[in-house]
PDB file of C-alpha atoms in Angstrom:
ATOM      1  CA  MET A   4      58.393  11.423  73.814  1.00  0.00           C
ATOM      2  CA  TRP A   5      55.704   8.969  72.774  1.00  0.00           C
ATOM      3  CA  CYS A   6      55.651   5.369  73.871  1.00  0.00           C
ATOM      4  CA  TYR A   7      53.579   2.490  72.567  1.00  0.00           C
ATOM      5  CA  LYS A   8      52.142  -0.481  74.371  1.00  0.00           C
ATOM      6  CA  LEU A   9      50.353  -3.416  72.825  1.00  0.00           C
ATOM      7  CA  THR A  10      49.309  -6.510  74.693  1.00  0.00           C
ATOM      8  CA  ASN A  11      47.919  -9.596  73.050  1.00  0.00           C
ATOM      9  CA  GLY A  12      44.328  -9.000  72.020  1.00  0.00           C
ATOM     10  CA  SER A  13      44.099  -5.512  73.474  1.00  0.00           C
ATOM     11  CA  PRO A  14      43.732  -2.218  71.652  1.00  0.00           C
ATOM     12  CA  ALA A  15      46.795  -0.377  70.427  1.00  0.00           C
ATOM     13  CA  SER A  16      47.697   2.597  72.571  1.00  0.00           C
ATOM     14  CA  PHE A  17      50.016   5.575  72.500  1.00  0.00           C
ATOM     15  CA  ALA A  18      50.926   7.440  75.663  1.00  0.00           C
ATOM     16  CA  ASN A  19      52.841  10.658  76.031  1.00  0.00           C
ATOM     17  CA  LYS A  20      55.491  10.170  78.722  1.00  0.00           C
ATOM     18  CA  SER A  21      55.336  13.866  79.599  1.00  0.00           C
ATOM     19  CA  SER A  22      51.645  13.676  80.455  1.00  0.00           C
ATOM     20  CA  SER A  23      49.004  11.200  81.546  1.00  0.00           C
ATOM     21  CA  SER A  24      47.413  11.136  78.098  1.00  0.00           C
ATOM     22  CA  ALA A  25      46.749   7.871  76.334  1.00  0.00           C
ATOM     23  CA  PHE A  26      45.135   7.342  72.968  1.00  0.00           C
ATOM     24  CA  ILE A  27      43.495   3.945  72.705  1.00  0.00           C
ATOM     25  CA  PHE A  28      42.641   2.696  69.237  1.00  0.00           C
ATOM     26  CA  PRO A  29      40.268  -0.159  68.438  1.00  0.00           C
ATOM     27  CA  PRO A  30      41.912  -3.296  67.019  1.00  0.00           C
ATOM     28  CA  SER A  31      40.353  -2.447  63.667  1.00  0.00           C
ATOM     29  CA  ILE A  32      42.842   0.395  63.215  1.00  0.00           C
ATOM     30  CA  LYS A  33      45.877  -1.193  64.909  1.00  0.00           C
ATOM     31  CA  SER A  34      47.763  -1.444  61.614  1.00  0.00           C
ATOM     32  CA  LYS A  35      47.615   2.332  61.164  1.00  0.00           C
ATOM     33  CA  ALA A  36      48.721   2.728  64.784  1.00  0.00           C
ATOM     34  CA  ASN A  37      51.651   0.386  64.134  1.00  0.00           C
ATOM     35  CA  THR A  38      52.581   2.395  61.024  1.00  0.00           C
ATOM     36  CA  ALA A  39      52.442   5.618  63.026  1.00  0.00           C
ATOM     37  CA  LEU A  40      54.591   4.057  65.764  1.00  0.00           C
ATOM     38  CA  ALA A  41      57.215   2.903  63.264  1.00  0.00           C
ATOM     39  CA  ALA A  42      57.348   6.406  61.805  1.00  0.00           C
ATOM     40  CA  LEU A  43      57.767   7.949  65.259  1.00  0.00           C
ATOM     41  CA  GLU A  44      60.534   5.513  66.183  1.00  0.00           C
ATOM     42  CA  ASN A  45      62.357   6.395  62.943  1.00  0.00           C
ATOM     43  CA  GLY A  46      62.062  10.113  63.626  1.00  0.00           C
ATOM     44  CA  GLU A  47      59.480  10.591  60.890  1.00  0.00           C
ATOM     45  CA  ALA A  48      56.139  12.288  61.158  1.00  0.00           C
ATOM     46  CA  ALA A  49      53.370   9.867  62.038  1.00  0.00           C
ATOM     47  CA  THR A  50      50.369   9.666  59.759  1.00  0.00           C
ATOM     48  CA  GLN A  51      47.026  10.804  61.092  1.00  0.00           C
ATOM     49  CA  ILE A  52      44.752   7.979  62.140  1.00  0.00           C
ATOM     50  CA  ASP A  53      41.611   9.082  60.396  1.00  0.00           C
ATOM     51  CA  SER A  54      40.095   5.955  58.900  1.00  0.00           C
ATOM     52  CA  GLN A  55      36.763   4.622  59.969  1.00  0.00           C
ATOM     53  CA  PRO A  56      37.006   1.500  62.130  1.00  0.00           C
ATOM     54  CA  SER A  57      36.077  -1.787  60.466  1.00  0.00           C
ATOM     55  CA  PHE A  58      33.061  -2.703  62.627  1.00  0.00           C
ATOM     56  CA  THR A  59      29.586  -2.273  61.173  1.00  0.00           C
ATOM     57  CA  LEU A  60      27.678   0.680  62.559  1.00  0.00           C
ATOM     58  CA  LYS A  61      23.965   0.552  63.218  1.00  0.00           C
ATOM     59  CA  LYS A  62      22.061   2.876  60.876  1.00  0.00           C
ATOM     60  CA  ARG A  63      21.322   5.406  63.610  1.00  0.00           C
ATOM     61  CA  ASN A  64      23.384   7.822  65.666  1.00  0.00           C
ATOM     62  CA  PRO A  65      26.804   6.236  65.048  1.00  0.00           C
ATOM     63  CA  TYR A  66      28.878   7.487  68.015  1.00  0.00           C
ATOM     64  CA  ASP A  67      28.534   8.796  71.568  1.00  0.00           C
ATOM     65  CA  VAL A  68      31.090  11.026  73.283  1.00  0.00           C
ATOM     66  CA  HIS A  69      31.421  10.960  77.092  1.00  0.00           C
ATOM     67  CA  VAL A  70      33.598  13.566  78.824  1.00  0.00           C
ATOM     68  CA  TYR A  71      34.318  12.677  82.465  1.00  0.00           C
ATOM     69  CA  TYR A  72      35.184  15.008  85.308  1.00  0.00           C
ATOM     70  CA  ASN A  73      35.932  14.708  89.005  1.00  0.00           C
ATOM     71  CA  GLY A  74      35.744  17.811  91.164  1.00  0.00           C
ATOM     72  CA  SER A  75      34.991  21.449  90.435  1.00  0.00           C
ATOM     73  CA  ASN A  76      38.241  22.182  88.572  1.00  0.00           C
ATOM     74  CA  GLN A  77      37.747  19.315  86.140  1.00  0.00           C
ATOM     75  CA  ARG A  78      34.054  20.144  85.797  1.00  0.00           C
ATOM     76  CA  GLU A  79      34.966  23.660  84.728  1.00  0.00           C
ATOM     77  CA  LYS A  80      37.397  22.261  82.119  1.00  0.00           C
ATOM     78  CA  ALA A  81      34.795  19.759  80.936  1.00  0.00           C
ATOM     79  CA  MET A  82      32.229  22.532  80.470  1.00  0.00           C
ATOM     80  CA  LEU A  83      34.783  24.597  78.547  1.00  0.00           C
ATOM     81  CA  LEU A  84      35.444  21.618  76.252  1.00  0.00           C
ATOM     82  CA  ARG A  85      31.687  21.219  75.845  1.00  0.00           C
ATOM     83  CA  SER A  86      31.357  24.855  74.823  1.00  0.00           C
ATOM     84  CA  LYS A  87      34.212  24.541  72.308  1.00  0.00           C
ATOM     85  CA  MET A  88      32.714  21.390  70.847  1.00  0.00           C
ATOM     86  CA  LYS A  89      29.276  22.997  70.524  1.00  0.00           C
ATOM     87  CA  GLN A  90      30.882  25.796  68.541  1.00  0.00           C
ATOM     88  CA  GLN A  91      33.095  23.503  66.428  1.00  0.00           C
ATOM     89  CA  PHE A  92      30.451  20.808  65.799  1.00  0.00           C
ATOM     90  CA  PRO A  93      27.006  22.451  65.779  1.00  0.00           C
ATOM     91  CA  TRP A  94      25.531  19.326  64.161  1.00  0.00           C
ATOM     92  CA  MET A  95      26.197  17.252  67.308  1.00  0.00           C
ATOM     93  CA  ARG A  96      23.535  16.743  69.996  1.00  0.00           C
ATOM     94  CA  PHE A  97      24.604  17.708  73.527  1.00  0.00           C
ATOM     95  CA  TYR A  98      22.924  16.444  76.678  1.00  0.00           C
ATOM     96  CA  GLU A  99      22.806  17.904  80.162  1.00  0.00           C
ATOM     97  CA  PRO A 100      25.783  17.123  82.421  1.00  0.00           C
ATOM     98  CA  LYS A 101      25.296  14.365  84.983  1.00  0.00           C
ATOM     99  CA  ASP A 102      26.990  15.473  88.200  1.00  0.00           C
ATOM    100  CA  ARG A 103      27.083  11.964  89.631  1.00  0.00           C
ATOM    101  CA  PRO A 104      28.041   8.540  88.325  1.00  0.00           C
ATOM    102  CA  ILE A 105      25.211   7.076  86.264  1.00  0.00           C
ATOM    103  CA  GLY A 106      24.761   3.727  84.515  1.00  0.00           C
ATOM    104  CA  PRO A 107      28.121   2.315  83.413  1.00  0.00           C
ATOM    105  CA  HIS A 108      29.883   5.655  83.940  1.00  0.00           C
ATOM    106  CA  PRO A 109      32.053   5.696  87.087  1.00  0.00           C
ATOM    107  CA  LEU A 110      32.387   9.495  87.288  1.00  0.00           C
ATOM    108  CA  PRO A 111      30.227  12.524  86.568  1.00  0.00           C
ATOM    109  CA  MET A 112      30.190  13.329  82.850  1.00  0.00           C
ATOM    110  CA  TRP A 113      28.472  15.039  79.994  1.00  0.00           C
ATOM    111  CA  GLU A 114      27.473  13.315  76.796  1.00  0.00           C
ATOM    112  CA  ALA A 115      27.106  14.277  73.156  1.00  0.00           C
ATOM    113  CA  ASP A 116      26.339  12.198  70.092  1.00  0.00           C
ATOM    114  CA  PHE A 117      26.773  12.348  66.337  1.00  0.00           C
ATOM    115  CA  ALA A 118      23.011  12.884  65.815  1.00  0.00           C
ATOM    116  CA  SER A 119      22.768  11.171  62.429  1.00  0.00           C
ATOM    117  CA  TYR A 120      24.214   8.166  60.632  1.00  0.00           C
ATOM    118  CA  ASP A 121      25.382  10.563  57.903  1.00  0.00           C
ATOM    119  CA  ASN A 122      27.788  12.146  60.405  1.00  0.00           C
ATOM    120  CA  ARG A 123      29.778   8.902  60.825  1.00  0.00           C
ATOM    121  CA  VAL A 124      32.370  10.235  58.364  1.00  0.00           C
ATOM    122  CA  LEU A 125      33.244  13.012  60.838  1.00  0.00           C
ATOM    123  CA  TRP A 126      34.629  10.571  63.433  1.00  0.00           C
ATOM    124  CA  GLY A 127      38.272  11.451  62.705  1.00  0.00           C
ATOM    125  CA  GLU A 128      37.634  15.184  62.836  1.00  0.00           C
ATOM    126  CA  VAL A 129      35.872  14.924  66.210  1.00  0.00           C
ATOM    127  CA  CYS A 130      38.538  12.618  67.683  1.00  0.00           C
ATOM    128  CA  ASP A 131      41.358  14.884  66.462  1.00  0.00           C
ATOM    129  CA  PHE A 132      39.659  17.871  68.099  1.00  0.00           C
ATOM    130  CA  ILE A 133      39.232  15.975  71.373  1.00  0.00           C
ATOM    131  CA  LYS A 134      42.890  14.867  71.343  1.00  0.00           C
ATOM    132  CA  GLU A 135      43.944  18.525  71.025  1.00  0.00           C
ATOM    133  CA  GLU A 136      41.522  19.999  73.566  1.00  0.00           C
ATOM    134  CA  HIS A 137      40.939  17.421  76.328  1.00  0.00           C
ATOM    135  CA  GLU A 138      43.676  18.611  78.722  1.00  0.00           C
ATOM    136  CA  GLU A 139      43.668  16.108  81.629  1.00  0.00           C
ATOM    137  CA  LEU A 140      40.078  14.966  81.076  1.00  0.00           C
ATOM    138  CA  SER A 141      39.179  11.374  80.221  1.00  0.00           C
ATOM    139  CA  VAL A 142      37.046  11.099  77.104  1.00  0.00           C
ATOM    140  CA  LEU A 143      35.329   8.023  75.698  1.00  0.00           C
ATOM    141  CA  VAL A 144      34.077   7.905  72.114  1.00  0.00           C
ATOM    142  CA  HIS A 145      32.187   4.688  71.463  1.00  0.00           C
ATOM    143  CA  PRO A 146      30.247   3.438  68.467  1.00  0.00           C
ATOM    144  CA  HIS A 147      26.804   1.939  68.185  1.00  0.00           C
ATOM    145  CA  SER A 148      27.771  -1.133  66.190  1.00  0.00           C
ATOM    146  CA  LEU A 149      26.252  -4.495  65.413  1.00  0.00           C
ATOM    147  CA  ASP A 150      28.854  -5.967  67.813  1.00  0.00           C
ATOM    148  CA  GLY A 151      26.720  -4.896  70.806  1.00  0.00           C
ATOM    149  CA  ASP A 152      27.089  -2.613  73.812  1.00  0.00           C
ATOM    150  CA  TYR A 153      29.839  -4.569  75.575  1.00  0.00           C
ATOM    151  CA  ALA A 154      32.130  -4.585  72.522  1.00  0.00           C
ATOM    152  CA  ASP A 155      31.327  -0.955  71.791  1.00  0.00           C
ATOM    153  CA  HIS A 156      32.454   0.089  75.277  1.00  0.00           C
ATOM    154  CA  THR A 157      35.578  -2.132  75.272  1.00  0.00           C
ATOM    155  CA  LYS A 158      37.294  -3.337  72.095  1.00  0.00           C
ATOM    156  CA  ASN A 159      35.588  -0.776  69.814  1.00  0.00           C
ATOM    157  CA  ALA A 160      36.041   2.157  72.198  1.00  0.00           C
ATOM    158  CA  PHE A 161      38.352   5.119  71.553  1.00  0.00           C
ATOM    159  CA  TRP A 162      39.776   6.726  74.697  1.00  0.00           C
ATOM    160  CA  VAL A 163      41.670   9.985  75.081  1.00  0.00           C
ATOM    161  CA  GLY A 164      43.247  10.640  78.480  1.00  0.00           C
ATOM    162  CA  ASP A 165      43.065   8.149  81.326  1.00  0.00           C
ATOM    163  CA  VAL A 166      41.091   5.014  80.537  1.00  0.00           C
ATOM    164  CA  LEU A 167      38.385   4.537  83.154  1.00  0.00           C
ATOM    165  CA  GLU A 168      36.970   1.232  84.297  1.00  0.00           C
ATOM    166  CA  LEU A 169      33.353   1.275  83.242  1.00  0.00           C
ATOM    167  CA  ARG A 170      30.738  -0.538  85.322  1.00  0.00           C
ATOM    168  CA  ILE A 171      29.850  -3.112  82.652  1.00  0.00           C
ATOM    169  CA  GLN A 172      30.708  -6.389  84.367  1.00  0.00           C
ATOM    170  CA  GLY A 173      27.142  -7.694  84.045  1.00  0.00           C
ATOM    171  CA  TRP A 174      26.726  -6.764  80.377  1.00  0.00           C
ATOM    172  CA  LYS A 175      26.286  -9.456  77.765  1.00  0.00           C
ATOM    173  CA  ARG A 176      29.578 -10.195  76.010  1.00  0.00           C
TER     174      ARG A 176
END
């Protein structure tokens, strides 16, 4: 069973009560999330949330993907997801895993990006794949928008799995 939680000013979220998964959607696509929720509550099939968010992307690599892991079991699952993503999305750039917290990231992780501004239209496809394949891993997909780094890692961020507290307290808001 899916449940929905929305607090004033925060992103829309769906969580599966049978697992620890949560899908956090930026406010720019809340209306689609609300439509999907209404459909679920009425026993209908929810529509796929595949639209591009309404923020303005910088004309560069549009999105980063961070897959977090904690411990050897999760690391193994994270590397398997990495391998699947490399096969599914050969156009993405993949970076070496960081086996310790680094920068704003509170756990070890690996990172990939969308490589080119032209790939921005593949956001929904990548997020759908991550939702299907993440298992218990936490995954952050964040844009590079004109809103700035803080907004991109908070209100514009898309999370799958547990939402982690990033170390961004000192960032310009």
